[in-house]
Short mmCIF file of C-alpha atoms and ligand atoms in Angstrom, two decimals:
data_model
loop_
_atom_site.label_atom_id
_atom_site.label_comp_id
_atom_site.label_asym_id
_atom_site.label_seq_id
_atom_site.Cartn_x
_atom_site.Cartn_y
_atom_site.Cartn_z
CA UNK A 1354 29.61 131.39 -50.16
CA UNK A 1355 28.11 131.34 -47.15
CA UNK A 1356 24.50 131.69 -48.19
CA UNK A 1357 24.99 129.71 -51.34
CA UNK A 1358 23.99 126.54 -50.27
CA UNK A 1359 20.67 126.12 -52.78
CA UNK A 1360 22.67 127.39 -55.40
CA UNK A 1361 25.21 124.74 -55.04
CA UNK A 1362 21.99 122.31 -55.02
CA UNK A 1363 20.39 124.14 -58.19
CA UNK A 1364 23.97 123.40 -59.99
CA UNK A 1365 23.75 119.54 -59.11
CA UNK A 1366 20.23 119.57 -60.21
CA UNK A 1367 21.01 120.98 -63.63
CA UNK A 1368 24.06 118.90 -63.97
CA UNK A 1369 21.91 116.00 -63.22
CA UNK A 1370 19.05 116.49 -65.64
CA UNK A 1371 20.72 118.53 -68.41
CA UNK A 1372 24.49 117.76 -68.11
CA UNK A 1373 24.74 121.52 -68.01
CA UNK A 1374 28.44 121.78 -68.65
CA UNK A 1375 28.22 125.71 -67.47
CA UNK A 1376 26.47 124.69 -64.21
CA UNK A 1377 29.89 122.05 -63.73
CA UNK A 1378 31.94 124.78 -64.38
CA UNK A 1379 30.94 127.05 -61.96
CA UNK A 1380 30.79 124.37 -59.18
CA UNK A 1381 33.95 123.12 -59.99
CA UNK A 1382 35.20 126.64 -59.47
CA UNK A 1383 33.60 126.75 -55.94
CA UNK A 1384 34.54 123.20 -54.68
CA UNK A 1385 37.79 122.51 -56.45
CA UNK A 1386 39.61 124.81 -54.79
CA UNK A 1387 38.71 123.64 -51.38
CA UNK A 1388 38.54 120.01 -51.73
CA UNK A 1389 42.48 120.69 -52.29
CA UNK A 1390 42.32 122.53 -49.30
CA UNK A 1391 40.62 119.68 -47.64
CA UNK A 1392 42.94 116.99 -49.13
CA UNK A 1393 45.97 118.69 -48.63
CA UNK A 1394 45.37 118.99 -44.47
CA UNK A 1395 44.35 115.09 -44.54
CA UNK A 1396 46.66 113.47 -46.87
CA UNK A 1397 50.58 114.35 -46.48
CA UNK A 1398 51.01 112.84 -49.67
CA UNK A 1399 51.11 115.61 -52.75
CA UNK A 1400 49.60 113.44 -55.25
CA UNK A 1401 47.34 111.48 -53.26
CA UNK A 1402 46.12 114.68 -52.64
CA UNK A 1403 45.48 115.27 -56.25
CA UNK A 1404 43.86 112.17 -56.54
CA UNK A 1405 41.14 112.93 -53.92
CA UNK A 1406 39.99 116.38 -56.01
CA UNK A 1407 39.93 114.62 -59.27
CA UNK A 1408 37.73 111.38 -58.13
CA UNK A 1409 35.78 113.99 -55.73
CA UNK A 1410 35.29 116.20 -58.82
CA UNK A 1411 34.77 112.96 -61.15
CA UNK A 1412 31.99 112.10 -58.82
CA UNK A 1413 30.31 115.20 -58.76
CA UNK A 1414 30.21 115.59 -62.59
CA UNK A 1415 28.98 111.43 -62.78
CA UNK A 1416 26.68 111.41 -59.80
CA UNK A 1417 24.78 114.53 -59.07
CA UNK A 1418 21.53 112.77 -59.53
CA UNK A 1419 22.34 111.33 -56.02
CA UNK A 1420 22.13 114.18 -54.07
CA UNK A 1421 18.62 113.94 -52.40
CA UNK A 1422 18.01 117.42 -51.29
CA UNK A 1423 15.31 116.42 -49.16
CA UNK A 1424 18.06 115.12 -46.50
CA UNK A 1425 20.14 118.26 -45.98
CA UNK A 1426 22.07 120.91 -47.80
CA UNK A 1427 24.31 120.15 -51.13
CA UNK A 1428 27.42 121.52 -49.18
CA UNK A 1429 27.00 118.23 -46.47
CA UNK A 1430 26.53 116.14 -49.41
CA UNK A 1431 29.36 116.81 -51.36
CA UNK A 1432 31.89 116.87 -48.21
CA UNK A 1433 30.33 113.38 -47.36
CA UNK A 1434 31.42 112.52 -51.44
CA UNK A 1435 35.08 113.91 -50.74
CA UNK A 1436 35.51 112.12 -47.42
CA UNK A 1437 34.26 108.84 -48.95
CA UNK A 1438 36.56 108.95 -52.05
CA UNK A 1439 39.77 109.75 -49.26
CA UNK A 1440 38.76 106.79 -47.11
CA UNK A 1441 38.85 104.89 -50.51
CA UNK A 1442 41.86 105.96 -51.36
CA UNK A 1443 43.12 105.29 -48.07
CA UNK A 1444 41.75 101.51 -48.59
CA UNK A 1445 43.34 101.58 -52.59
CA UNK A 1446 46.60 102.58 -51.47
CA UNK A 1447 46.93 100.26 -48.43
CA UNK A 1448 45.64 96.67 -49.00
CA UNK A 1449 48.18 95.12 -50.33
CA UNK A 1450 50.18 95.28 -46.93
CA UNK A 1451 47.29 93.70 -45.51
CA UNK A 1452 48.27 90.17 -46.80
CA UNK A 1453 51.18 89.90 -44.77
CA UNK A 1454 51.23 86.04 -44.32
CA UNK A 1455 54.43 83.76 -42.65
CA UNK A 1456 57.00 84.63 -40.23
CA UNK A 1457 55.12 86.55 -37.95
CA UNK A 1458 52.17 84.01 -37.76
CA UNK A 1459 54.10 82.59 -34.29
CA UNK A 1460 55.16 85.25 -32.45
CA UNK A 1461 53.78 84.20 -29.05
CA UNK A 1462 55.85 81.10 -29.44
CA UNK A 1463 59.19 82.85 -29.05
CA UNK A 1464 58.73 83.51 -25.88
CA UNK A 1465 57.81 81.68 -22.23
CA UNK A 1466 54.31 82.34 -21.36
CA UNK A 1467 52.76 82.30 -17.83
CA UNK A 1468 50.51 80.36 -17.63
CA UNK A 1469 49.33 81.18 -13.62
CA UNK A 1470 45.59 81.49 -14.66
CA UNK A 1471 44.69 77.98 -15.55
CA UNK A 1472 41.63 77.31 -14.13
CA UNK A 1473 40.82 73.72 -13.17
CA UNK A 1474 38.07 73.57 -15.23
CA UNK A 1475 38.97 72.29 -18.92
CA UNK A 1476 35.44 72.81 -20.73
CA UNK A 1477 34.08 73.47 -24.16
CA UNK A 1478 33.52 71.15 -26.88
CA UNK A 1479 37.08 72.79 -27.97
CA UNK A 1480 38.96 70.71 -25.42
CA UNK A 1481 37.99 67.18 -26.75
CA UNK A 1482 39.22 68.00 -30.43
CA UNK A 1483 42.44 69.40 -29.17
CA UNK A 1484 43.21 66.71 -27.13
CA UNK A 1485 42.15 64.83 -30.28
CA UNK A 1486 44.41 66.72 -32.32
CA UNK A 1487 47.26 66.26 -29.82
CA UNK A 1488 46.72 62.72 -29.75
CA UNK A 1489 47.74 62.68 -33.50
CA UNK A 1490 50.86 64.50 -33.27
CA UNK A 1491 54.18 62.34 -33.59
CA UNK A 1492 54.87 61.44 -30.48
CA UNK A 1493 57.65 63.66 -29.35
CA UNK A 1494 56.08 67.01 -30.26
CA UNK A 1495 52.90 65.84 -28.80
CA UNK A 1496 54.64 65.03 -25.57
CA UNK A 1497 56.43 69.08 -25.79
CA UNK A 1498 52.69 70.29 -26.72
CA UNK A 1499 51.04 68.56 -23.49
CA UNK A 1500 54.46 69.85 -21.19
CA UNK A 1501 53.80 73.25 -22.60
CA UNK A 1502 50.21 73.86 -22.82
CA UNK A 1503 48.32 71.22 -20.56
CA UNK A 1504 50.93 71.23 -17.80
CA UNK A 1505 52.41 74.79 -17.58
CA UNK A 1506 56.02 73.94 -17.98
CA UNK A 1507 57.95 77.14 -19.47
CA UNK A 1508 59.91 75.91 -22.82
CA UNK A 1509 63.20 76.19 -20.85
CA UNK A 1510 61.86 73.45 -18.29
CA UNK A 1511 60.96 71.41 -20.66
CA UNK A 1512 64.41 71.56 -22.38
CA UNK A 1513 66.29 70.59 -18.59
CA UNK A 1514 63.87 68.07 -18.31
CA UNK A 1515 64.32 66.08 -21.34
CA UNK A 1516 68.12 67.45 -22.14
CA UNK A 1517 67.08 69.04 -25.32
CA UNK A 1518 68.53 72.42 -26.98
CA UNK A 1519 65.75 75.16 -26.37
CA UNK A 1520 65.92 75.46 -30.03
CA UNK A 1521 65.08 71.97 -30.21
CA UNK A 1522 61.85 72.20 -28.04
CA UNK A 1523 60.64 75.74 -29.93
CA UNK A 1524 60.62 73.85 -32.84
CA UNK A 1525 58.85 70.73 -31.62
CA UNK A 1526 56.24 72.94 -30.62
CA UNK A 1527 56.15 74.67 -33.81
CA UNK A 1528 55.72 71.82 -35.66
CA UNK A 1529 53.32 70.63 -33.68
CA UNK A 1530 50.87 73.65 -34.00
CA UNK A 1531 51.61 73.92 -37.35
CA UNK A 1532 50.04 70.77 -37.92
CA UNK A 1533 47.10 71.28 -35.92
CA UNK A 1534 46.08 74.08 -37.53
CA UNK A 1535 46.39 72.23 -40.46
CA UNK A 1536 44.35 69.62 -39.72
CA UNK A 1537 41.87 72.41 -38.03
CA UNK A 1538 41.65 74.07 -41.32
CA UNK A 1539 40.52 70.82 -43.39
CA UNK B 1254 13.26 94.22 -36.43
CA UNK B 1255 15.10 94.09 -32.80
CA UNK B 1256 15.94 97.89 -31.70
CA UNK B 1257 19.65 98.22 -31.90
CA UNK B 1258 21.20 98.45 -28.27
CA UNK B 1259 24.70 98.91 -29.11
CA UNK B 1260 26.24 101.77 -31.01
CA UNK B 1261 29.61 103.42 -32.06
CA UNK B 1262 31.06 106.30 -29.52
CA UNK B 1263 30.07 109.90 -30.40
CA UNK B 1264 33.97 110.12 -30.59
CA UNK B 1265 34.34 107.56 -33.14
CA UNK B 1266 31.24 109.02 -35.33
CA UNK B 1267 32.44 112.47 -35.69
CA UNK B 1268 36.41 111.19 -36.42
CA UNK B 1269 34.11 109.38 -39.32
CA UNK B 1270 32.30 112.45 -40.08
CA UNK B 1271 35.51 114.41 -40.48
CA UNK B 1272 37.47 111.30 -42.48
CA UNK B 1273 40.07 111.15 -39.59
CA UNK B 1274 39.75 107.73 -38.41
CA UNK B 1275 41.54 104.37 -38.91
CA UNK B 1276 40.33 102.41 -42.32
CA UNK B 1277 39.27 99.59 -40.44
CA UNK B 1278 37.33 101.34 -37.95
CA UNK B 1279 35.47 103.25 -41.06
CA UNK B 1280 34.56 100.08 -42.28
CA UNK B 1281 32.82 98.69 -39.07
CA UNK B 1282 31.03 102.60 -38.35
CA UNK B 1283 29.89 102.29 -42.20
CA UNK B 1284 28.73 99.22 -41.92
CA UNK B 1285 26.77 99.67 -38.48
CA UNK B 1286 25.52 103.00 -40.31
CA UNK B 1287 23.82 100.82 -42.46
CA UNK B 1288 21.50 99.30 -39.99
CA UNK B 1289 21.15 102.37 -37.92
CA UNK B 1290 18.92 105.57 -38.34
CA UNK B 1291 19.70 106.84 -35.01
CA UNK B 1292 23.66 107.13 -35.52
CA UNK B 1293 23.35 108.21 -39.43
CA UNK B 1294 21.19 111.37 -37.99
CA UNK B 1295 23.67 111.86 -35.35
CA UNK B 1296 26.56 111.72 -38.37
CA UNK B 1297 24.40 114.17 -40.26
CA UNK B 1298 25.08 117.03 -37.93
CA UNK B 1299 28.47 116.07 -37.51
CA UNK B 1300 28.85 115.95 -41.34
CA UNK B 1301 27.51 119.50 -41.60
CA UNK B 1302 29.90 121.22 -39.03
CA UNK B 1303 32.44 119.65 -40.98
CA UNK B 1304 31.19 120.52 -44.32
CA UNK B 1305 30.49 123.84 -43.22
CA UNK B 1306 34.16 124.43 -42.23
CA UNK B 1307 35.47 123.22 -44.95
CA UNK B 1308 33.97 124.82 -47.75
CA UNK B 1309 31.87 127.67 -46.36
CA UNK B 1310 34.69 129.22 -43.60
CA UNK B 1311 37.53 128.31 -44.70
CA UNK B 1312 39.26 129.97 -47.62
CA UNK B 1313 40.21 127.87 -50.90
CA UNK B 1314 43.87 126.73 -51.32
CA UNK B 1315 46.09 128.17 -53.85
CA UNK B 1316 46.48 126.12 -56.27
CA UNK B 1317 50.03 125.91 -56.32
CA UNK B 1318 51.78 124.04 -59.00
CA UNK B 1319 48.66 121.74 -59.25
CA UNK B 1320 46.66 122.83 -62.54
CA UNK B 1321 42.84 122.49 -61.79
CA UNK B 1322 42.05 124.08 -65.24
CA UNK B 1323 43.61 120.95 -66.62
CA UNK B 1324 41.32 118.76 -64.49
CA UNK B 1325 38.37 120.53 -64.85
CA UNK B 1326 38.33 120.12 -68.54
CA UNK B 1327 39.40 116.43 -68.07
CA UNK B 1328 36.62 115.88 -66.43
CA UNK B 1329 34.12 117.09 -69.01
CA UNK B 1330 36.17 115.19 -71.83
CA UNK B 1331 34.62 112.64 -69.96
CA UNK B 1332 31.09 113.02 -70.83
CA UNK B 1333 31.89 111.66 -74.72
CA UNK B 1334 32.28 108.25 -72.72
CA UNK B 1335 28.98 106.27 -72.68
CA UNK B 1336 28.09 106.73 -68.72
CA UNK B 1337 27.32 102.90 -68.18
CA UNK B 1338 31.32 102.02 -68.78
CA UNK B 1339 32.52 105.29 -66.69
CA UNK B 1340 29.95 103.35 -64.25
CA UNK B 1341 31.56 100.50 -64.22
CA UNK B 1342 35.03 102.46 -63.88
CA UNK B 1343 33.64 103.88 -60.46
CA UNK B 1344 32.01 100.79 -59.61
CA UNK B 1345 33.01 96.98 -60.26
CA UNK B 1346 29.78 95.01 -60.52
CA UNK B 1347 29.08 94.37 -56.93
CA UNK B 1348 28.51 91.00 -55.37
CA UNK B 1349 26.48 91.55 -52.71
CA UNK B 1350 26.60 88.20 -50.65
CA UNK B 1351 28.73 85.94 -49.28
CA UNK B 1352 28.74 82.09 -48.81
CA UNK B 1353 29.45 80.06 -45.60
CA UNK B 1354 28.14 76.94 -43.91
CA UNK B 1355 25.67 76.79 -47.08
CA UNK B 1356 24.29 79.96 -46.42
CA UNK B 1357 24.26 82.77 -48.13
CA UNK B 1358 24.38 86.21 -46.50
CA UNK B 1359 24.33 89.68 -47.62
CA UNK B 1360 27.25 91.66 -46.93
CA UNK B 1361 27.68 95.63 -46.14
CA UNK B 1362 27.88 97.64 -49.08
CA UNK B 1363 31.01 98.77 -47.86
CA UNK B 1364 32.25 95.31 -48.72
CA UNK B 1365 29.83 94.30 -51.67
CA UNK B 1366 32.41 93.50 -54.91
CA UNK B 1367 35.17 93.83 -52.60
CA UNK B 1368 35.15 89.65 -52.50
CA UNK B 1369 38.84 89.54 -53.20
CA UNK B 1370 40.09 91.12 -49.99
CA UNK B 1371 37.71 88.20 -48.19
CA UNK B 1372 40.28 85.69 -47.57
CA UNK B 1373 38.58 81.78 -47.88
CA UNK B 1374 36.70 80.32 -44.77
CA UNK B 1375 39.17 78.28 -42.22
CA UNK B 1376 37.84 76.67 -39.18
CA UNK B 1377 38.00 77.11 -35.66
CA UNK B 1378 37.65 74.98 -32.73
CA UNK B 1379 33.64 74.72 -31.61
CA UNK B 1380 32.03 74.84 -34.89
CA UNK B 1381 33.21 78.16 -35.70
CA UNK B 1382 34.49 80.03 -39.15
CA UNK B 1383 36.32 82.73 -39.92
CA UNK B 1384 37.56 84.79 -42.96
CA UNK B 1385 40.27 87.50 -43.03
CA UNK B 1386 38.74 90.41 -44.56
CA UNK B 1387 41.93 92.90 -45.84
CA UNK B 1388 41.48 96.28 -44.90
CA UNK B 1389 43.50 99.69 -44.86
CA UNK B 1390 44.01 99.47 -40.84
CA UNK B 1391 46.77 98.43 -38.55
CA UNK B 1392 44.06 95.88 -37.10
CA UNK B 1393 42.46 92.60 -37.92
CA UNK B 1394 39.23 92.62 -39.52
CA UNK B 1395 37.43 88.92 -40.12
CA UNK B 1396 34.44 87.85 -40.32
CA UNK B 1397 33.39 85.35 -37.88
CA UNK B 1398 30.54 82.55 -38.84
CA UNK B 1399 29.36 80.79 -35.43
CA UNK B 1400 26.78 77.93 -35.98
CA UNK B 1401 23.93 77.19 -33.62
CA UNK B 1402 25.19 75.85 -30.62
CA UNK B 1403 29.08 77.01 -30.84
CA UNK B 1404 30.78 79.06 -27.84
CA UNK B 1405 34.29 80.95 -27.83
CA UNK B 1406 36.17 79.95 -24.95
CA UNK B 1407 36.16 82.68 -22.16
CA UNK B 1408 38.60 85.36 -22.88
CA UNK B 1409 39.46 89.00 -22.44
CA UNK B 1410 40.97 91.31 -24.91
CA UNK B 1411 44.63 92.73 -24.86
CA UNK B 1412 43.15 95.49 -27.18
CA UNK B 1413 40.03 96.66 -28.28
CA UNK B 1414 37.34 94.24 -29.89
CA UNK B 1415 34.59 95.33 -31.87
CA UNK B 1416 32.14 93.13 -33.20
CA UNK B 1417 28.92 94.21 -35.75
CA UNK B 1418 26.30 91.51 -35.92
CA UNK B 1419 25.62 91.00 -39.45
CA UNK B 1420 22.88 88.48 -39.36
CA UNK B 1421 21.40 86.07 -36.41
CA UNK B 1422 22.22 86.61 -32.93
CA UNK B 1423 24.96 85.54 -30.09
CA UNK B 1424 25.16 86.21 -26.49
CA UNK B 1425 27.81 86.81 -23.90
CA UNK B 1426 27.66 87.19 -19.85
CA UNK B 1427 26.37 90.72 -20.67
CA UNK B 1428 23.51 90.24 -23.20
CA UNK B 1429 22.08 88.88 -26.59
CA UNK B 1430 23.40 90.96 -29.48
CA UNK B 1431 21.02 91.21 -32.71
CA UNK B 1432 21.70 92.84 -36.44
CA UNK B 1433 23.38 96.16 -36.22
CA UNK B 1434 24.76 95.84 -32.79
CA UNK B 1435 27.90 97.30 -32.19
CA UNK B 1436 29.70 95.59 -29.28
CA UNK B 1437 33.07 97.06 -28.29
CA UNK B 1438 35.13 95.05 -25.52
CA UNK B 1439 38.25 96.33 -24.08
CA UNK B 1440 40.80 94.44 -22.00
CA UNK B 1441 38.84 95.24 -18.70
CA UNK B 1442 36.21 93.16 -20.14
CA UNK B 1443 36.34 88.76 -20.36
CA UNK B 1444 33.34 87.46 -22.23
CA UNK B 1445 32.51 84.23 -23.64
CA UNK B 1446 30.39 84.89 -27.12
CA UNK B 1447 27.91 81.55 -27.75
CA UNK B 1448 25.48 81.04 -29.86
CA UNK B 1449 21.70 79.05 -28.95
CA UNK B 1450 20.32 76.10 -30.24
CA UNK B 1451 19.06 76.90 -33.88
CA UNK B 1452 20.77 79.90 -33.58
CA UNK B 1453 23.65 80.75 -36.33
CA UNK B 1454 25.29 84.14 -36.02
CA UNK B 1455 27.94 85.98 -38.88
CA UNK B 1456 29.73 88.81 -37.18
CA UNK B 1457 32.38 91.16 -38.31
CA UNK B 1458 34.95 91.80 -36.19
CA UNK B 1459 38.25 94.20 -35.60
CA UNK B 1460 40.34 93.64 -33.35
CA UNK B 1461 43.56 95.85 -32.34
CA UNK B 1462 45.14 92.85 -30.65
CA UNK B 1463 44.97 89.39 -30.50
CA UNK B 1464 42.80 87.48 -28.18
CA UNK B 1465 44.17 86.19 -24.69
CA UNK B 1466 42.36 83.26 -23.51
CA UNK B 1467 41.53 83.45 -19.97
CA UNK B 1468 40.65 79.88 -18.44
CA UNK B 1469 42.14 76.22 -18.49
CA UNK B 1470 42.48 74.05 -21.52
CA UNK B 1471 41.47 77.07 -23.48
CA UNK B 1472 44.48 79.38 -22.72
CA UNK B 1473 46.17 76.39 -24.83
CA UNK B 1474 44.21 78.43 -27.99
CA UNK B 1475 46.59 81.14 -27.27
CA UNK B 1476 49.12 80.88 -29.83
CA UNK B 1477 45.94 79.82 -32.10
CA UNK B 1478 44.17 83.18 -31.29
CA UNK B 1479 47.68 84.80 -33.25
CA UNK B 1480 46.43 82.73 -36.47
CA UNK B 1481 42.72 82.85 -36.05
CA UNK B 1482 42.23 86.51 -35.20
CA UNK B 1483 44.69 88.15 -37.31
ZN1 ZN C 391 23.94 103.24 -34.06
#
């Protein structure tokens, strides 16, 4: 079809103004066949697959009075259609593991960090409501946050030093942040 | 309207063109496409090598067991429905802005009636905002609100960072950024994003990984950057 690119544009226009079912049938012939083609290389899924022809298709037979042919040939338009209604899809079929929410909101604390780069420097307006945020803590996880955070100590240290379990201290220091945030977020 | 300075890879716009690229990553491209006339022409010719490969070279599939006669007349069943409620099928009444600090702010149309997968506004330390925005990507996508006169501590990036200005402006140790820009920071870079007096700036922004905090006091934000930034 290589030379059938107003023809494809003529068929849009008459499906647009006339709902020319003949005009759909013919470029449902043409396109069909290799949106699937299309859709199949993408998508490894079989049905997902499916699902990008028929809302591709759906489109075509809804929408063809927005193809503008002054800004390029019908063929780019309707590939731009298909590629939209995958990444779609894509977003459909996806979202709802994008809510993952709890455990892993703390991974960083389950390990020591190094903390060689602190600069001498504490600035930002950021400082003063931390330390004010600190300062609210009960007194014991406060005291773990400072160790930690202000001073360097790795949570093992901080265990020797005050002759805690490390679990003990990783959970101060959860607790602690935990609440922070908390009161950050009100 | 400022001329945009920053703009997506030539990479990233044809693994757009051709539908290949990470959801999240769509959604920023799409959404810098918007302000952009210089990268939508530049998609245009990508689009068309791709379209033409796709349905002028290459051959159509068999159908295998999939029946397109059956869809085909589907389709055209369809036209007996009244075409505003097949409109509203294809496309949920958009809301087009977005509330924060009092303000309200057009989104992208990529993310017009898509409200739902905006998680609500938290705070941040240095009169900042953010909202998780839920996308189909292995990244974190939020939208970031800084008032006039906020700063981000210094940090660098264990991942990529992009960041679209939506509306207003911030600036780093490299620049001022305006509408449309599209920054991208790797880990080689450290910045420190502020905002000027009477100056408010809404961003959105993906990130691959989560912030590291360089300096002092700030690197305390660390385990914070895991709950802000995700
Ligand atoms: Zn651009």
């Amino acid at each position: 079809m290589s030379e059938d690119k107003d023809v494809l544009a003529e068929l849009l226009f008459n499906i647009a103004e006339n709902r020319c079912r003949d005009s759909y049938q013919t470029l449902f012939k043409e396109i069909a066949p290799r949106v699937l083609s299309m859709a199949r290389k993408q998508l490894f899924d079989e049905s997902l697959a499916y699902e990008m022809v028929q809302e591709t298709m759906l489109k075509l037979w809804l929408k063809a009075h927005l193809y503008d042919a002054s800004k390029g040939a019908a063929v780019n338009w309707i590939f731009s259609v298909a590629r939209n209604v995958k990444f779609d899809l894509l977003r459909r079929s996806k979202h709802q593991q994008d809510w993952i929410q709890g455990d892993d909101l703390w991974p960083i604390l389950s390990e020591d960090r190094d903390i060689n780069d602190n600069a001498p420097e504490d600035r930002e307006i950021i400082s003063q409501q931390l330390q004010y945020q600190i300062e609210q803590l009960p007194i014991e996880q406060a005291d773990i946050v400072r160790r930690v955070y202000l001073h360097g100590e790795s949570q093992q240290e901080v265990a020797d030093k005050l002759e805690l379990p490390l679990g003990t201290v990783k959970s101060r220091l959860r607790l602690g942040l935990k609440k922070m945030k908390e009161a950050l977020d009100d | 309207m400022t001329k945009i300075a920053c703009h997506p890879s030539d990479e990233m716009l044809a693994s757009y063109a051709a539908g290949e690229i990470d959801g999240g990553l769509a959604v920023m491209i799409s959404a810098h496409l918007e302000f952009c006339p210089h990268c939508r022409a530049k998609l245009a010719k990508y689009e068309e090598q791709y379209a033409t490969q796709a349905f002028v070279s290459a051959a159509p599939d068999n159908h295998g067991d999939v029946n397109l006669d059956d869809m085909l007349e589907q389709i055209m069943a369809n036209d007996s429905i009244p075409e505003k409620s097949v409109e509203s099928l294809l496309n949920a009444p958009a809301d087009t802005h977005i509330e924060v600090a009092s303000q309200q702010f057009t989104l992208p149309q990529i993310l017009q009636g898509q409200q739902q997968k905006i998680g609500p506004w938290s705070r941040l330390p240095g009169k900042i905002q953010r909202a998780k925005v839920s996308s189909a990507s292995s990244s974190k996508m939020n939208l970031i609100y800084m008032d006039e006169s906020s700063a981000l501590p210094e940090h660098t990036h264990q991942g990529n960072e992009i960041t679209l200005v939506l509306a207003g402006s911030f600036s780093d140790e490299a620049g001022t950024y305006h509408p449309g820009d599209f920054v991208i920071q790797d880990s080689q870079h450290r910045h420190s994003p502020r905002t000027e007096a009477g100056k408010d700036c809404l961003c959105l922004t993906l990130l691959d990984a989560p912030l590291h905090f360089t300096s002092g006091f700030a690197s305390l934000l660390n385990p914070f950057s895991q709950l802000f930034f995700r």
